Amino acid sequence: SSCVPFPTNTTPIWCPANLEEGPGGGCFRCGGQFVVSLSDVTSDGPVVDLDMVHLAPGSWGLYFGNGDVTSARKEPVEALLRTGAQTLRYGGTFAWQDGYLWKTFRGPPE
C-alpha cells in the first residue's frame, strides 16, 4: 500500500486545516491493503505506534440521500427506512433553542 498527504479543505474528504504538522497530524489518502496484527515477535525494523485507526467504507457502503453521500452506513439507514422512519437524530441537544420548553410537550397527567 501507499499513502500520500491529502490537502486540507478539499473534497471528497474533509481534512481540517488546523491539524498539527508532524507525527500524528495531517490527513492521508491511502490505497492498497492495510493490515494490523498483534505479534509477540519483535523486529529491528521501523516501529509505528497507532493511537487510533478509523476504518470507514467507501461510497459502496455509505447512504446516498438526495444524491449526497452522508457519513451514515448504508445498512442501518436502509433498515430504519424500512420501518418508516422519517427522521434520524444523531444526539446532541436541542433544548437550548429559543422557544423550546420541554414542559409544553407533555400531555395531561394521567
Short mmCIF file of N, CA and C in Angstrom, two decimals:
data_model
loop_
_atom_site.label_atom_id
_atom_site.label_comp_id
_atom_site.label_asym_id
_atom_site.label_seq_id
_atom_site.Cartn_x
_atom_site.Cartn_y
_atom_site.Cartn_z
N SER A 1 0.83 -1.18 0.00
CA SER A 1 0.00 0.00 0.00
C SER A 1 0.88 1.24 0.00
N SER A 2 0.25 2.35 -0.30
CA SER A 2 0.98 3.61 -0.27
C SER A 2 0.05 4.71 0.22
N CYS A 3 0.63 5.70 0.87
CA CYS A 3 -0.15 6.82 1.38
C CYS A 3 0.49 8.12 0.91
N VAL A 4 -0.35 9.06 0.57
CA VAL A 4 0.14 10.38 0.17
C VAL A 4 -0.59 11.42 1.00
N PRO A 5 0.07 12.53 1.34
CA PRO A 5 -0.61 13.59 2.10
C PRO A 5 -1.82 14.10 1.32
N PHE A 6 -2.88 14.40 2.05
CA PHE A 6 -4.11 14.89 1.44
C PHE A 6 -4.25 16.37 1.77
N PRO A 7 -4.45 17.22 0.77
CA PRO A 7 -4.54 18.66 1.02
C PRO A 7 -5.72 19.01 1.92
N THR A 8 -5.54 20.00 2.77
CA THR A 8 -6.61 20.40 3.68
C THR A 8 -7.73 21.11 2.92
N ASN A 9 -8.92 21.01 3.50
CA ASN A 9 -10.12 21.69 2.98
C ASN A 9 -10.41 21.39 1.52
N THR A 10 -10.25 20.14 1.13
CA THR A 10 -10.58 19.73 -0.23
C THR A 10 -11.54 18.56 -0.19
N THR A 11 -12.29 18.37 -1.24
CA THR A 11 -13.22 17.26 -1.32
C THR A 11 -12.56 16.14 -2.09
N PRO A 12 -13.00 14.89 -2.00
CA PRO A 12 -14.20 14.44 -1.32
C PRO A 12 -14.00 14.14 0.15
N ILE A 13 -12.79 14.25 0.64
CA ILE A 13 -12.53 14.00 2.06
C ILE A 13 -12.32 15.34 2.73
N TRP A 14 -12.98 15.54 3.85
CA TRP A 14 -12.77 16.79 4.58
C TRP A 14 -11.63 16.59 5.56
N CYS A 15 -10.59 17.34 5.41
CA CYS A 15 -9.42 17.28 6.28
C CYS A 15 -9.24 18.67 6.87
N PRO A 16 -9.48 18.85 8.18
CA PRO A 16 -9.42 20.19 8.76
C PRO A 16 -8.06 20.83 8.61
N ALA A 17 -8.05 22.12 8.43
CA ALA A 17 -6.80 22.85 8.20
C ALA A 17 -6.02 23.10 9.47
N ASN A 18 -6.60 22.84 10.63
CA ASN A 18 -5.91 23.15 11.88
C ASN A 18 -5.17 21.96 12.49
N LEU A 19 -4.89 20.93 11.71
CA LEU A 19 -4.14 19.79 12.23
C LEU A 19 -2.68 20.15 12.41
N GLU A 20 -2.08 19.57 13.44
CA GLU A 20 -0.67 19.83 13.70
C GLU A 20 0.19 19.13 12.65
N GLU A 21 1.31 19.72 12.33
CA GLU A 21 2.25 19.10 11.41
C GLU A 21 3.06 18.05 12.17
N GLY A 22 3.57 17.08 11.47
CA GLY A 22 4.43 16.07 12.07
C GLY A 22 3.66 14.81 12.42
N PRO A 23 4.30 13.91 13.18
CA PRO A 23 3.66 12.65 13.53
C PRO A 23 2.33 12.87 14.24
N GLY A 24 1.34 12.14 13.82
CA GLY A 24 0.03 12.24 14.44
C GLY A 24 -0.83 13.34 13.88
N GLY A 25 -0.32 14.13 12.98
CA GLY A 25 -1.11 15.22 12.42
C GLY A 25 -1.19 15.11 10.93
N GLY A 26 -2.28 15.54 10.38
CA GLY A 26 -2.43 15.54 8.93
C GLY A 26 -3.36 14.45 8.45
N CYS A 27 -3.80 14.59 7.23
CA CYS A 27 -4.66 13.60 6.60
C CYS A 27 -3.91 12.97 5.44
N PHE A 28 -4.19 11.71 5.24
CA PHE A 28 -3.53 10.97 4.17
C PHE A 28 -4.55 10.16 3.41
N ARG A 29 -4.34 10.02 2.12
CA ARG A 29 -5.16 9.13 1.31
C ARG A 29 -4.30 7.91 1.03
N CYS A 30 -4.82 6.75 1.40
CA CYS A 30 -4.05 5.51 1.26
C CYS A 30 -4.76 4.56 0.32
N GLY A 31 -3.99 3.80 -0.39
CA GLY A 31 -4.54 2.78 -1.26
C GLY A 31 -3.83 1.47 -1.01
N GLY A 32 -4.43 0.41 -1.43
CA GLY A 32 -3.83 -0.90 -1.20
C GLY A 32 -4.48 -1.59 -0.02
N GLN A 33 -3.73 -2.42 0.65
CA GLN A 33 -4.24 -3.19 1.77
C GLN A 33 -3.51 -2.77 3.03
N PHE A 34 -4.26 -2.53 4.09
CA PHE A 34 -3.69 -2.14 5.37
C PHE A 34 -3.98 -3.25 6.36
N VAL A 35 -2.95 -3.85 6.92
CA VAL A 35 -3.12 -4.97 7.84
C VAL A 35 -2.59 -4.58 9.20
N VAL A 36 -3.40 -4.80 10.23
CA VAL A 36 -2.99 -4.57 11.61
C VAL A 36 -3.05 -5.91 12.32
N SER A 37 -1.96 -6.28 12.98
CA SER A 37 -1.96 -7.55 13.70
C SER A 37 -1.14 -7.40 14.97
N LEU A 38 -1.39 -8.29 15.91
CA LEU A 38 -0.63 -8.34 17.14
C LEU A 38 0.36 -9.49 17.05
N SER A 39 1.56 -9.28 17.53
CA SER A 39 2.58 -10.30 17.41
C SER A 39 3.51 -10.23 18.61
N ASP A 40 3.99 -11.39 19.04
CA ASP A 40 4.99 -11.44 20.10
C ASP A 40 6.40 -11.26 19.55
N VAL A 41 6.51 -11.32 18.25
CA VAL A 41 7.82 -11.23 17.62
C VAL A 41 8.22 -9.77 17.49
N THR A 42 9.42 -9.46 17.90
CA THR A 42 9.91 -8.09 17.73
C THR A 42 10.85 -8.06 16.53
N SER A 43 11.00 -6.90 15.96
CA SER A 43 11.90 -6.78 14.83
C SER A 43 12.77 -5.55 15.03
N ASP A 44 13.81 -5.47 14.27
CA ASP A 44 14.69 -4.30 14.32
C ASP A 44 14.26 -3.25 13.32
N GLY A 45 13.15 -3.51 12.64
CA GLY A 45 12.67 -2.57 11.62
C GLY A 45 11.96 -1.39 12.24
N PRO A 46 11.39 -0.55 11.38
CA PRO A 46 10.68 0.64 11.86
C PRO A 46 9.49 0.25 12.74
N VAL A 47 9.18 1.09 13.69
CA VAL A 47 8.06 0.87 14.60
C VAL A 47 7.04 1.99 14.39
N VAL A 48 5.78 1.61 14.33
CA VAL A 48 4.70 2.58 14.21
C VAL A 48 3.78 2.39 15.41
N ASP A 49 3.56 3.45 16.16
CA ASP A 49 2.61 3.41 17.27
C ASP A 49 1.30 4.02 16.80
N LEU A 50 0.26 3.18 16.74
CA LEU A 50 -1.05 3.66 16.31
C LEU A 50 -1.86 4.05 17.53
N ASP A 51 -2.36 5.26 17.53
CA ASP A 51 -3.21 5.71 18.62
C ASP A 51 -4.67 5.40 18.30
N MET A 52 -5.07 5.66 17.08
CA MET A 52 -6.44 5.41 16.68
C MET A 52 -6.46 5.12 15.18
N VAL A 53 -7.29 4.15 14.81
CA VAL A 53 -7.50 3.85 13.40
C VAL A 53 -8.99 3.91 13.15
N HIS A 54 -9.41 4.67 12.17
CA HIS A 54 -10.82 4.77 11.80
C HIS A 54 -10.97 4.18 10.40
N LEU A 55 -11.67 3.07 10.33
CA LEU A 55 -11.91 2.44 9.04
C LEU A 55 -13.36 2.70 8.65
N ALA A 56 -13.57 3.23 7.49
CA ALA A 56 -14.91 3.53 7.02
C ALA A 56 -15.07 2.98 5.61
N PRO A 57 -16.29 2.58 5.27
CA PRO A 57 -16.49 2.06 3.92
C PRO A 57 -16.37 3.17 2.89
N GLY A 58 -16.11 2.77 1.67
CA GLY A 58 -16.12 3.72 0.57
C GLY A 58 -17.56 4.06 0.20
N SER A 59 -17.75 4.66 -0.94
CA SER A 59 -19.10 5.07 -1.34
C SER A 59 -20.03 3.87 -1.47
N TRP A 60 -19.51 2.67 -1.67
CA TRP A 60 -20.33 1.47 -1.77
C TRP A 60 -21.06 1.17 -0.47
N GLY A 61 -20.55 1.63 0.67
CA GLY A 61 -21.17 1.29 1.95
C GLY A 61 -21.79 2.47 2.66
N LEU A 62 -21.90 3.61 1.99
CA LEU A 62 -22.49 4.79 2.61
C LEU A 62 -23.85 5.08 1.99
N TYR A 63 -24.69 5.74 2.76
CA TYR A 63 -26.04 6.06 2.29
C TYR A 63 -26.04 7.35 1.47
N PHE A 64 -26.69 7.31 0.34
CA PHE A 64 -26.84 8.49 -0.51
C PHE A 64 -28.28 8.97 -0.41
N GLY A 65 -28.51 10.03 0.34
CA GLY A 65 -29.84 10.62 0.44
C GLY A 65 -29.88 11.88 -0.39
N ASN A 66 -30.87 12.02 -1.21
CA ASN A 66 -30.98 13.18 -2.11
C ASN A 66 -29.75 13.34 -3.00
N GLY A 67 -29.07 12.24 -3.28
CA GLY A 67 -27.90 12.30 -4.15
C GLY A 67 -26.62 12.69 -3.45
N ASP A 68 -26.69 13.03 -2.16
CA ASP A 68 -25.50 13.42 -1.41
C ASP A 68 -25.07 12.26 -0.52
N VAL A 69 -23.78 12.02 -0.45
CA VAL A 69 -23.28 10.97 0.42
C VAL A 69 -23.24 11.51 1.85
N THR A 70 -23.59 10.67 2.79
CA THR A 70 -23.52 11.02 4.20
C THR A 70 -22.47 10.15 4.86
N SER A 71 -22.20 10.41 6.11
CA SER A 71 -21.26 9.56 6.83
C SER A 71 -21.97 8.38 7.47
N ALA A 72 -23.26 8.23 7.20
CA ALA A 72 -24.02 7.13 7.78
C ALA A 72 -23.82 5.86 6.95
N ARG A 73 -23.70 4.73 7.66
CA ARG A 73 -23.57 3.46 6.95
C ARG A 73 -24.87 3.09 6.27
N LYS A 74 -24.75 2.48 5.13
CA LYS A 74 -25.88 2.16 4.28
C LYS A 74 -26.87 1.18 4.93
N GLU A 75 -26.37 0.09 5.52
CA GLU A 75 -27.25 -0.95 6.05
C GLU A 75 -28.16 -0.44 7.16
N PRO A 76 -27.63 0.25 8.19
CA PRO A 76 -28.54 0.73 9.25
C PRO A 76 -29.55 1.75 8.75
N VAL A 77 -29.14 2.64 7.85
CA VAL A 77 -30.08 3.64 7.33
C VAL A 77 -31.19 2.97 6.55
N GLU A 78 -30.85 2.00 5.71
CA GLU A 78 -31.87 1.30 4.94
C GLU A 78 -32.81 0.52 5.85
N ALA A 79 -32.28 -0.04 6.95
CA ALA A 79 -33.13 -0.74 7.91
C ALA A 79 -34.11 0.24 8.57
N LEU A 80 -33.63 1.43 8.93
CA LEU A 80 -34.52 2.44 9.52
C LEU A 80 -35.58 2.89 8.52
N LEU A 81 -35.20 3.07 7.28
CA LEU A 81 -36.16 3.49 6.26
C LEU A 81 -37.25 2.43 6.05
N ARG A 82 -36.89 1.16 6.17
CA ARG A 82 -37.89 0.09 6.04
C ARG A 82 -38.93 0.16 7.16
N THR A 83 -38.56 0.72 8.31
CA THR A 83 -39.51 0.85 9.42
C THR A 83 -40.44 2.03 9.23
N GLY A 84 -40.16 2.87 8.25
CA GLY A 84 -40.97 4.05 8.01
C GLY A 84 -40.45 5.30 8.70
N ALA A 85 -39.27 5.22 9.29
CA ALA A 85 -38.69 6.38 9.98
C ALA A 85 -38.48 7.51 8.99
N GLN A 86 -38.84 8.71 9.39
CA GLN A 86 -38.67 9.89 8.55
C GLN A 86 -37.53 10.78 9.02
N THR A 87 -37.14 10.62 10.29
CA THR A 87 -36.13 11.49 10.87
C THR A 87 -35.14 10.65 11.67
N LEU A 88 -33.89 11.02 11.61
CA LEU A 88 -32.85 10.37 12.41
C LEU A 88 -32.10 11.46 13.15
N ARG A 89 -32.09 11.37 14.47
CA ARG A 89 -31.40 12.37 15.29
C ARG A 89 -30.13 11.74 15.81
N TYR A 90 -29.00 12.38 15.58
CA TYR A 90 -27.70 11.83 15.95
C TYR A 90 -27.30 12.12 17.39
N GLY A 91 -28.11 12.74 18.17
CA GLY A 91 -27.73 13.07 19.53
C GLY A 91 -27.49 14.56 19.64
N GLY A 92 -26.87 14.93 20.72
CA GLY A 92 -26.71 16.35 20.96
C GLY A 92 -27.94 16.88 21.66
N THR A 93 -28.11 18.15 21.67
CA THR A 93 -29.25 18.73 22.36
C THR A 93 -29.94 19.77 21.50
N PHE A 94 -31.22 19.84 21.65
CA PHE A 94 -31.97 20.92 21.03
C PHE A 94 -32.68 21.72 22.11
N ALA A 95 -32.34 21.44 23.37
CA ALA A 95 -33.03 22.08 24.49
C ALA A 95 -32.68 23.54 24.66
N TRP A 96 -31.64 24.01 24.01
CA TRP A 96 -31.24 25.40 24.18
C TRP A 96 -31.75 26.30 23.07
N GLN A 97 -32.66 25.81 22.28
CA GLN A 97 -33.22 26.61 21.19
C GLN A 97 -34.26 27.59 21.73
N ASP A 98 -34.32 28.77 21.15
CA ASP A 98 -35.33 29.75 21.55
C ASP A 98 -36.72 29.18 21.35
N GLY A 99 -37.58 29.37 22.32
CA GLY A 99 -38.95 28.92 22.20
C GLY A 99 -39.17 27.48 22.59
N TYR A 100 -38.12 26.73 22.88
CA TYR A 100 -38.28 25.33 23.25
C TYR A 100 -38.40 25.22 24.77
N LEU A 101 -39.45 24.59 25.22
CA LEU A 101 -39.63 24.30 26.64
C LEU A 101 -40.21 22.91 26.74
N TRP A 102 -39.47 21.98 27.30
CA TRP A 102 -39.89 20.59 27.29
C TRP A 102 -41.24 20.39 27.97
N LYS A 103 -41.57 21.22 28.94
CA LYS A 103 -42.84 21.05 29.66
C LYS A 103 -44.04 21.28 28.74
N THR A 104 -43.87 22.07 27.68
CA THR A 104 -45.00 22.31 26.78
C THR A 104 -45.28 21.11 25.87
N PHE A 105 -44.41 20.14 25.85
CA PHE A 105 -44.62 18.95 25.02
C PHE A 105 -45.23 17.79 25.80
N ARG A 106 -45.48 17.99 27.09
CA ARG A 106 -46.09 16.93 27.89
C ARG A 106 -47.60 16.96 27.73
N GLY A 107 -48.18 15.80 27.83
CA GLY A 107 -49.64 15.73 27.81
C GLY A 107 -50.19 15.92 29.21
N PRO A 108 -51.51 15.82 29.35
CA PRO A 108 -52.11 15.97 30.67
C PRO A 108 -51.71 14.81 31.58
N PRO A 109 -51.57 15.04 32.88
CA PRO A 109 -51.23 13.94 33.80
C PRO A 109 -52.34 12.90 33.81
N GLU A 110 -51.96 11.65 33.80
CA GLU A 110 -52.96 10.57 33.82
C GLU A 110 -52.69 9.62 34.95
#
